[in-house]
């Protein structure tokens, strides 16, 4: 096991925020986790699990032992009549997994193309886009317990997935390391094209041939194009994707808001509640393109905060707080942050 000291984390978080990890250990296997657990000083020290760093906001240096997850490997576990079961190491890039499954002929993850981050982080916030959430394609995952060093396998129920939420953001936070994730990709494949922007792409395709049907690869390319058009590429502009969750309100609250703001974008949920588009509300409050210090609101999507160059975590949080206040003032809704604030 190689223990690194005083490691700058700027390259390891997609927002590009400066912070220093007192101690960092790279984890390439379950055995590496056990070595940390058995280590005389690291074993009992608090830990922070770092994946691709695409869903964290670093506001301070890190006294915890940072475990940087680098478990690799992609394989087909089983070709069942009703599904392909695919397994990926937690350190694999999420997008690389999506493209690998498509190239191998195991479709099902195409709507989730180009989401930044690693495979191991994907269940933590139950990533979702364009009508598909990770939990819809999930089979099971392996974790190693940070107190005992024991490995166990968790199914969907144990993961307690919610909207951008799971047991790993709640009771198991900093208690386990996810090492491998398995996906269930249903056969026969069925495209998910209900999202407005995908419906538009389908209409374009069918304008010349009314019976044309897109392949999974085609849908992945549509999703990539849609994301590139309105979400900043973290390789060029630091960001952590959506900064706030879309709030879910009661039908009464929604009617009240619609009474005052008839234009508000909202989606009825299966359980009768209503999801409001936080990006629309932030935009309506005039935040698009605004900047505090070096932290800004992305010009093309108000739900995304960006690094204008040398932002520090406190500037990002000041901007986020000001946005929350103005949305509360106008709509009476408290926006919850989506990335993990460290
Ligand atoms: N809108 C505006 N102004 C804005 C931003 C959005 O009017 O500045 C409107 C849009 O026109 C649209 C609605 O708000 O009518 C919703 O916007 P969009 O379709 O871009 O989706 P979103 O609700 O802002 C969510 C996810 C994204 C995911 C997309 C597509 C959350 C917090 N965000 O964004 O996920 O890619 O839907 O499914 O649920 C992420 O979690 O990091 C992320 C990028």
CSV table of C-alpha atoms and ligand atoms in Angstrom, one decimal:
chain,number,residue,atom,x,y,z
A,1,UNK,CA,0.0,0.0,0.0
A,2,UNK,CA,1.4,3.4,-1.0
A,3,UNK,CA,0.5,6.3,1.3
A,4,UNK,CA,0.7,9.8,-0.1
A,5,UNK,CA,0.9,12.9,2.0
A,6,UNK,CA,-0.2,16.5,1.4
A,7,UNK,CA,-1.9,15.8,-2.0
A,8,UNK,CA,-3.5,18.7,-3.9
A,9,UNK,CA,-7.0,17.7,-4.8
A,10,UNK,CA,-7.6,20.2,-7.6
A,11,UNK,CA,-7.0,17.7,-10.4
A,12,UNK,CA,-9.3,15.2,-8.6
A,13,UNK,CA,-12.5,17.3,-8.5
A,14,UNK,CA,-14.3,18.4,-11.6
A,15,UNK,CA,-15.2,21.8,-10.2
A,16,UNK,CA,-11.4,22.4,-10.0
A,17,UNK,CA,-11.5,23.6,-6.3
A,18,UNK,CA,-8.3,23.8,-4.4
A,19,UNK,CA,-8.0,21.6,-1.2
A,20,UNK,CA,-5.2,19.5,0.2
A,21,UNK,CA,-5.6,15.9,1.4
A,22,UNK,CA,-3.4,15.3,4.5
A,23,UNK,CA,-3.3,11.6,3.5
A,24,UNK,CA,-4.3,9.8,0.3
A,25,UNK,CA,-4.4,6.1,-0.5
A,26,UNK,CA,-5.2,4.6,-3.9
A,27,UNK,CA,-7.5,1.6,-3.8
A,28,UNK,CA,-7.2,-0.8,-6.7
A,29,UNK,CA,-8.7,-3.9,-5.0
A,30,UNK,CA,-10.7,-5.2,-2.1
A,31,UNK,CA,-7.4,-6.2,-0.6
A,32,UNK,CA,-6.2,-2.6,-0.6
A,33,UNK,CA,-9.2,-1.6,1.5
A,34,UNK,CA,-8.4,-4.4,3.9
A,35,UNK,CA,-4.8,-3.1,4.2
A,36,UNK,CA,-6.1,0.3,5.1
A,37,UNK,CA,-8.5,-1.2,7.7
A,38,UNK,CA,-5.7,-3.3,9.2
A,39,UNK,CA,-3.2,-0.4,9.3
A,40,UNK,CA,-2.2,0.7,12.8
A,41,UNK,CA,-3.0,4.4,12.4
A,42,UNK,CA,-5.1,4.6,9.2
A,43,UNK,CA,-7.4,1.8,10.3
A,44,UNK,CA,-9.2,3.9,12.9
A,45,UNK,CA,-8.8,7.4,11.2
A,46,UNK,CA,-11.9,8.9,9.6
A,47,UNK,CA,-12.1,8.2,5.9
A,48,UNK,CA,-13.4,10.0,2.8
A,49,UNK,CA,-14.1,8.0,-0.4
A,50,UNK,CA,-13.2,9.8,-3.6
A,51,UNK,CA,-14.4,8.6,-7.0
A,52,UNK,CA,-14.2,10.9,-10.0
A,53,UNK,CA,-14.8,14.0,-7.9
A,54,UNK,CA,-17.7,15.1,-10.2
A,55,UNK,CA,-20.3,15.4,-7.4
A,56,UNK,CA,-18.4,17.1,-4.6
A,57,UNK,CA,-17.7,20.7,-3.6
A,58,UNK,CA,-14.5,21.0,-1.6
A,59,UNK,CA,-14.7,23.9,0.9
A,60,UNK,CA,-11.7,23.0,3.1
A,61,UNK,CA,-8.6,20.8,3.3
A,62,UNK,CA,-9.3,17.2,4.3
A,63,UNK,CA,-8.0,15.9,7.5
A,64,UNK,CA,-9.6,12.5,6.8
A,65,UNK,CA,-7.8,9.7,5.0
A,66,UNK,CA,-8.8,10.1,1.3
A,67,UNK,CA,-9.4,6.8,-0.4
A,68,UNK,CA,-9.1,7.3,-4.2
A,69,UNK,CA,-11.0,4.4,-5.8
A,70,UNK,CA,-9.2,2.9,-8.8
A,71,UNK,CA,-10.7,-0.6,-9.0
A,72,UNK,CA,-10.8,-1.5,-12.7
A,73,UNK,CA,-12.4,-4.1,-14.9
A,74,UNK,CA,-15.4,-4.5,-17.3
A,75,UNK,CA,-17.0,-7.9,-18.0
A,76,UNK,CA,-20.2,-9.7,-19.0
A,77,UNK,CA,-21.2,-11.8,-16.0
A,78,UNK,CA,-24.2,-13.5,-17.5
A,79,UNK,CA,-26.3,-13.5,-20.7
A,80,UNK,CA,-29.7,-14.4,-19.3
A,81,UNK,CA,-32.8,-14.8,-21.5
A,82,UNK,CA,-34.3,-11.6,-19.9
A,83,UNK,CA,-31.2,-9.5,-19.4
A,84,UNK,CA,-27.4,-9.1,-19.8
A,85,UNK,CA,-25.7,-8.8,-16.4
A,86,UNK,CA,-22.6,-6.6,-16.7
A,87,UNK,CA,-20.0,-5.8,-14.0
A,88,UNK,CA,-17.7,-2.8,-13.8
A,89,UNK,CA,-15.0,-1.9,-11.3
A,90,UNK,CA,-15.8,1.2,-9.2
A,91,UNK,CA,-12.9,3.1,-10.6
A,92,UNK,CA,-13.9,2.8,-14.3
A,93,UNK,CA,-15.2,6.0,-16.0
A,94,UNK,CA,-19.0,6.0,-16.2
A,95,UNK,CA,-19.1,7.1,-19.8
A,96,UNK,CA,-16.5,4.6,-20.8
A,97,UNK,CA,-18.7,1.8,-19.3
A,98,UNK,CA,-21.7,3.1,-21.3
A,99,UNK,CA,-19.8,3.2,-24.6
A,100,UNK,CA,-18.2,-0.3,-23.9
A,101,UNK,CA,-21.6,-1.9,-23.2
A,102,UNK,CA,-23.0,-0.4,-26.5
A,103,UNK,CA,-20.0,-1.5,-28.5
A,104,UNK,CA,-20.3,-5.1,-27.0
A,105,UNK,CA,-24.0,-5.2,-28.0
A,106,UNK,CA,-25.5,-4.8,-24.5
A,107,UNK,CA,-27.8,-1.8,-24.8
A,108,UNK,CA,-29.7,-0.1,-21.9
A,109,UNK,CA,-27.4,2.6,-20.6
A,110,UNK,CA,-27.5,4.9,-23.6
A,111,UNK,CA,-29.7,7.6,-22.0
A,112,UNK,CA,-27.0,8.0,-19.3
A,113,UNK,CA,-24.1,8.7,-21.8
A,114,UNK,CA,-21.6,11.4,-21.0
A,115,UNK,CA,-22.4,11.7,-17.3
A,116,UNK,CA,-19.1,12.6,-15.7
A,117,UNK,CA,-17.6,10.6,-12.8
A,118,UNK,CA,-16.9,7.0,-12.0
A,119,UNK,CA,-18.9,3.8,-11.9
A,120,UNK,CA,-18.5,3.6,-8.1
A,121,UNK,CA,-20.1,7.0,-7.6
A,122,UNK,CA,-23.1,6.3,-9.9
A,123,UNK,CA,-25.2,4.5,-7.2
A,124,UNK,CA,-24.3,7.0,-4.5
A,125,UNK,CA,-26.4,9.7,-6.0
A,126,UNK,CA,-28.5,7.3,-8.2
A,127,UNK,CA,-27.5,9.2,-11.4
A,128,UNK,CA,-30.2,9.9,-13.8
A,129,UNK,CA,-30.9,11.6,-17.1
A,130,UNK,CA,-33.4,11.7,-20.0
A,131,UNK,CA,-35.9,9.4,-18.4
A,132,UNK,CA,-33.6,6.6,-17.0
A,133,UNK,CA,-32.1,6.4,-13.5
A,134,UNK,CA,-29.3,4.1,-12.4
A,135,UNK,CA,-31.8,2.1,-10.2
A,136,UNK,CA,-33.7,1.1,-13.4
A,137,UNK,CA,-30.6,-0.8,-14.6
A,138,UNK,CA,-29.1,-1.9,-11.3
A,139,UNK,CA,-28.5,-5.5,-10.3
A,140,UNK,CA,-26.2,-5.4,-7.2
A,141,UNK,CA,-22.9,-4.0,-5.9
A,142,UNK,CA,-20.0,-5.1,-3.7
A,143,UNK,CA,-18.8,-3.1,-0.8
A,144,UNK,CA,-16.0,-3.5,1.7
A,145,UNK,CA,-16.8,-2.3,5.3
A,146,UNK,CA,-14.3,0.3,6.5
A,147,UNK,CA,-14.4,-1.0,10.1
A,148,UNK,CA,-14.3,-4.7,9.6
A,149,UNK,CA,-12.7,-5.1,6.1
A,150,UNK,CA,-15.4,-7.6,5.2
A,151,UNK,CA,-16.9,-7.7,1.7
A,152,UNK,CA,-20.7,-7.9,1.1
A,153,UNK,CA,-23.1,-7.7,-1.8
A,154,UNK,CA,-26.0,-5.3,-1.7
A,155,UNK,CA,-29.2,-5.6,-3.8
A,156,UNK,CA,-31.5,-2.8,-4.9
A,157,UNK,CA,-33.5,-2.8,-1.7
A,158,UNK,CA,-30.4,-2.5,0.5
A,159,UNK,CA,-29.2,0.5,-1.5
A,160,UNK,CA,-32.5,2.4,-0.7
A,161,UNK,CA,-32.3,4.5,-4.0
A,162,UNK,CA,-34.2,7.7,-4.1
A,163,UNK,CA,-34.1,10.8,-6.4
A,164,UNK,CA,-30.3,11.6,-6.4
A,165,UNK,CA,-30.1,9.7,-3.2
A,166,UNK,CA,-29.2,6.3,-1.7
A,167,UNK,CA,-28.1,4.6,1.6
A,168,UNK,CA,-24.5,5.7,0.6
A,169,UNK,CA,-25.4,9.3,1.1
A,170,UNK,CA,-27.2,8.4,4.4
A,171,UNK,CA,-26.5,5.7,6.9
A,172,UNK,CA,-23.6,4.1,5.0
A,173,UNK,CA,-21.8,7.4,4.2
A,174,UNK,CA,-18.1,7.0,4.8
A,175,UNK,CA,-18.7,3.5,6.2
A,176,UNK,CA,-18.1,1.4,3.1
A,177,UNK,CA,-16.2,1.4,-0.1
A,178,UNK,CA,-18.1,0.4,-3.2
A,179,UNK,CA,-15.7,-1.8,-5.2
A,180,UNK,CA,-17.8,-3.3,-8.1
A,181,UNK,CA,-21.2,-2.6,-9.5
A,182,UNK,CA,-23.4,-4.9,-11.6
A,183,UNK,CA,-26.0,-3.8,-14.0
A,184,UNK,CA,-29.1,-5.5,-15.4
A,185,UNK,CA,-29.7,-4.6,-19.0
A,186,UNK,CA,-33.2,-5.9,-20.0
A,187,UNK,CA,-33.7,-8.1,-23.1
A,188,UNK,CA,-35.3,-7.4,-25.4
A,189,UNK,CA,-34.0,-3.8,-25.4
A,190,UNK,CA,-36.6,-1.1,-25.5
A,191,UNK,CA,-35.7,2.5,-26.2
A,192,UNK,CA,-36.7,5.2,-23.7
A,193,UNK,CA,-37.6,8.3,-25.7
A,194,UNK,CA,-40.2,10.1,-23.6
A,195,UNK,CA,-38.0,13.0,-22.7
A,196,UNK,CA,-39.0,16.1,-24.7
A,197,UNK,CA,-35.6,16.7,-26.4
A,198,UNK,CA,-35.3,13.0,-27.4
A,199,UNK,CA,-38.9,13.1,-28.8
A,200,UNK,CA,-37.7,16.0,-31.0
A,201,UNK,CA,-34.7,14.0,-32.2
A,202,UNK,CA,-37.0,11.1,-33.0
A,203,UNK,CA,-39.4,13.4,-34.9
A,204,UNK,CA,-36.4,14.6,-37.0
A,205,UNK,CA,-35.4,11.0,-37.8
A,206,UNK,CA,-38.9,10.0,-38.7
A,207,UNK,CA,-39.4,13.1,-40.9
A,208,UNK,CA,-37.7,11.3,-43.8
A,209,UNK,CA,-38.9,7.8,-42.9
A,210,UNK,CA,-41.9,7.4,-40.7
A,211,UNK,CA,-41.0,3.9,-39.6
A,212,UNK,CA,-37.3,4.6,-38.8
A,213,UNK,CA,-36.3,3.5,-35.3
A,214,UNK,CA,-33.1,4.6,-33.6
A,215,UNK,CA,-30.5,2.1,-32.4
A,216,UNK,CA,-29.2,2.4,-28.8
A,217,UNK,CA,-25.9,3.9,-30.3
A,218,UNK,CA,-28.0,6.5,-32.1
A,219,UNK,CA,-29.8,7.4,-28.8
A,220,UNK,CA,-26.4,7.7,-27.1
A,221,UNK,CA,-25.2,10.1,-29.8
A,222,UNK,CA,-28.4,12.2,-29.4
A,223,UNK,CA,-27.9,12.3,-25.6
A,224,UNK,CA,-24.3,13.3,-26.1
A,225,UNK,CA,-25.3,16.1,-28.5
A,226,UNK,CA,-28.1,17.4,-26.1
A,227,UNK,CA,-25.7,17.4,-23.1
A,228,UNK,CA,-22.9,19.1,-25.1
A,229,UNK,CA,-25.3,21.8,-26.2
A,230,UNK,CA,-26.4,22.8,-22.7
A,231,UNK,CA,-24.0,21.4,-20.1
A,232,UNK,CA,-20.4,22.6,-19.6
A,233,UNK,CA,-17.7,20.0,-20.3
A,234,UNK,CA,-15.8,19.8,-16.9
A,235,UNK,CA,-12.5,19.3,-18.9
A,236,UNK,CA,-13.0,22.9,-20.1
A,237,UNK,CA,-15.1,24.7,-17.5
A,238,UNK,CA,-15.1,23.4,-13.9
A,239,UNK,CA,-18.5,22.2,-12.6
A,240,UNK,CA,-20.3,19.5,-10.7
A,241,UNK,CA,-23.4,19.1,-12.9
A,242,UNK,CA,-26.7,20.2,-11.4
A,243,UNK,CA,-26.0,22.1,-8.3
A,244,UNK,CA,-29.5,21.7,-6.8
A,245,UNK,CA,-32.1,19.0,-6.8
A,246,UNK,CA,-35.4,19.6,-8.5
A,247,UNK,CA,-37.8,20.2,-5.6
A,248,UNK,CA,-40.8,17.9,-5.1
A,249,UNK,CA,-44.0,19.7,-3.8
A,250,UNK,CA,-47.6,18.8,-3.1
A,251,UNK,CA,-50.2,19.5,-5.8
A,252,UNK,CA,-51.6,22.3,-3.5
A,253,UNK,CA,-48.2,24.0,-3.3
A,254,UNK,CA,-47.8,23.7,-7.1
A,255,UNK,CA,-51.2,25.2,-7.8
A,256,UNK,CA,-50.3,28.1,-5.6
A,257,UNK,CA,-47.0,28.7,-7.5
A,258,UNK,CA,-48.7,28.3,-10.9
A,259,UNK,CA,-51.3,30.8,-9.8
A,260,UNK,CA,-48.5,33.4,-9.4
A,261,UNK,CA,-46.1,32.0,-12.1
A,262,UNK,CA,-48.2,30.2,-14.8
A,263,UNK,CA,-45.1,29.5,-16.9
A,264,UNK,CA,-43.3,27.4,-14.3
A,265,UNK,CA,-41.9,24.1,-15.7
A,266,UNK,CA,-43.3,21.2,-13.6
A,267,UNK,CA,-43.7,17.4,-14.0
A,268,UNK,CA,-46.5,15.4,-12.2
A,269,UNK,CA,-45.0,12.3,-10.4
A,270,UNK,CA,-46.6,8.9,-10.2
A,271,UNK,CA,-47.3,9.3,-6.4
A,272,UNK,CA,-49.4,12.5,-7.0
A,273,UNK,CA,-46.6,15.0,-6.0
A,274,UNK,CA,-45.1,17.5,-8.5
A,275,UNK,CA,-41.5,18.0,-9.4
A,276,UNK,CA,-40.5,21.6,-10.2
A,277,UNK,CA,-37.7,22.6,-12.6
A,278,UNK,CA,-35.2,24.3,-10.3
A,279,UNK,CA,-33.2,25.5,-13.3
A,280,UNK,CA,-36.3,27.3,-14.5
A,281,UNK,CA,-36.8,29.0,-11.1
A,282,UNK,CA,-33.2,30.1,-10.8
A,283,UNK,CA,-33.4,31.4,-14.4
A,284,UNK,CA,-36.6,33.3,-13.6
A,285,UNK,CA,-34.8,35.0,-10.7
A,286,UNK,CA,-32.3,36.4,-13.2
A,287,UNK,CA,-29.3,34.3,-12.2
A,288,UNK,CA,-28.2,33.0,-15.5
A,289,UNK,CA,-24.6,34.2,-16.3
A,290,UNK,CA,-24.2,35.9,-12.9
A,291,UNK,CA,-20.9,35.6,-11.0
A,292,UNK,CA,-19.7,35.9,-7.4
A,293,UNK,CA,-15.9,36.1,-7.1
A,294,UNK,CA,-14.8,33.3,-9.5
A,295,UNK,CA,-18.0,31.2,-9.1
A,296,UNK,CA,-20.7,31.6,-11.7
A,297,UNK,CA,-24.1,30.5,-13.0
A,298,UNK,CA,-23.7,28.7,-16.4
A,299,UNK,CA,-25.1,30.8,-19.3
A,300,UNK,CA,-27.0,27.9,-20.9
A,301,UNK,CA,-28.3,26.1,-17.8
A,302,UNK,CA,-29.0,28.0,-14.6
A,303,UNK,CA,-29.0,24.8,-12.5
A,304,UNK,CA,-25.3,24.4,-13.1
A,305,UNK,CA,-22.7,26.5,-11.2
A,306,UNK,CA,-19.3,26.8,-12.8
A,307,UNK,CA,-15.7,27.8,-12.0
A,308,UNK,CA,-14.7,30.9,-13.9
A,309,UNK,CA,-11.1,30.1,-13.3
A,310,UNK,CA,-9.7,30.2,-9.8
A,311,UNK,CA,-12.9,29.7,-7.7
A,312,UNK,CA,-12.6,28.5,-4.1
A,313,UNK,CA,-15.3,26.5,-2.3
A,314,UNK,CA,-16.5,29.4,-0.1
A,315,UNK,CA,-17.3,31.5,-3.2
A,316,UNK,CA,-19.3,28.7,-4.7
A,317,UNK,CA,-21.2,28.3,-1.4
A,318,UNK,CA,-21.8,32.1,-1.1
A,319,UNK,CA,-23.3,32.0,-4.7
A,320,UNK,CA,-25.4,29.0,-3.9
A,321,UNK,CA,-26.7,30.6,-0.7
A,322,UNK,CA,-27.7,33.8,-2.6
A,323,UNK,CA,-29.5,31.7,-5.2
A,324,UNK,CA,-31.3,29.7,-2.5
A,325,UNK,CA,-32.4,33.0,-0.8
A,326,UNK,CA,-33.8,34.5,-4.0
A,327,UNK,CA,-35.6,31.4,-5.0
A,328,UNK,CA,-37.1,31.2,-1.5
A,329,UNK,CA,-38.1,34.8,-1.6
A,330,UNK,CA,-39.9,34.5,-4.9
A,331,UNK,CA,-41.3,30.9,-4.8
A,332,UNK,CA,-41.3,30.0,-1.1
A,333,UNK,CA,-39.2,26.9,-2.0
A,334,UNK,CA,-35.9,25.9,-0.3
A,335,UNK,CA,-33.6,24.4,-2.9
A,336,UNK,CA,-31.4,21.5,-1.6
A,337,UNK,CA,-27.9,21.2,-2.9
A,338,UNK,CA,-27.2,18.1,-5.0
A,339,UNK,CA,-23.5,17.5,-4.8
A,340,UNK,CA,-21.9,16.5,-1.5
A,341,UNK,CA,-20.5,19.6,0.3
A,342,UNK,CA,-17.2,18.7,2.0
B,1,LIG,N1,-34.8,25.5,-17.7
B,1,LIG,C1,-34.9,26.9,-17.9
B,1,LIG,N2,-33.8,27.7,-17.6
B,1,LIG,C2,-32.6,27.1,-17.2
B,1,LIG,C3,-32.6,25.7,-17.0
B,1,LIG,C4,-33.7,24.9,-17.3
B,1,LIG,O1,-36.0,27.4,-18.2
B,1,LIG,O2,-31.7,27.8,-17.0
B,1,LIG,C5,-36.0,24.7,-18.0
B,1,LIG,C6,-35.8,23.9,-19.3
B,1,LIG,O3,-36.1,24.6,-20.4
B,1,LIG,C7,-36.6,22.7,-19.1
B,1,LIG,C8,-36.6,22.5,-17.6
B,1,LIG,O4,-36.2,23.7,-17.0
B,1,LIG,O5,-38.0,23.0,-19.5
B,1,LIG,C9,-35.7,21.4,-17.1
B,1,LIG,O6,-34.4,21.6,-17.6
B,1,LIG,P1,-33.5,20.4,-18.2
B,1,LIG,O7,-34.3,19.6,-19.1
B,1,LIG,O8,-32.2,20.9,-18.6
B,1,LIG,O9,-33.3,19.4,-16.9
B,1,LIG,P2,-33.1,19.7,-15.4
B,1,LIG,O10,-34.3,19.4,-14.6
B,1,LIG,O11,-32.5,21.0,-15.2
B,1,LIG,C10,-32.3,17.2,-14.8
B,1,LIG,C11,-31.2,16.6,-14.1
B,1,LIG,C12,-29.9,16.5,-15.0
B,1,LIG,C13,-30.3,15.7,-16.2
B,1,LIG,C14,-31.5,16.4,-16.9
B,1,LIG,C15,-31.9,15.5,-18.1
B,1,LIG,C16,-31.5,17.1,-11.7
B,1,LIG,C17,-31.0,17.8,-10.5
B,1,LIG,N3,-30.9,17.4,-12.8
B,1,LIG,O12,-31.9,18.6,-15.1
B,1,LIG,O13,-28.9,15.9,-14.2
B,1,LIG,O14,-29.1,15.6,-17.1
B,1,LIG,O15,-32.6,16.5,-16.0
B,1,LIG,O16,-32.6,14.4,-17.6
B,1,LIG,O17,-32.4,16.2,-11.6
B,1,LIG,C18,-27.1,16.2,-12.7
B,1,LIG,O18,-27.8,15.6,-11.9
B,1,LIG,O19,-25.9,16.6,-12.5
B,1,LIG,C19,-27.7,16.4,-14.1
B,1,LIG,C20,-27.1,17.2,-15.0
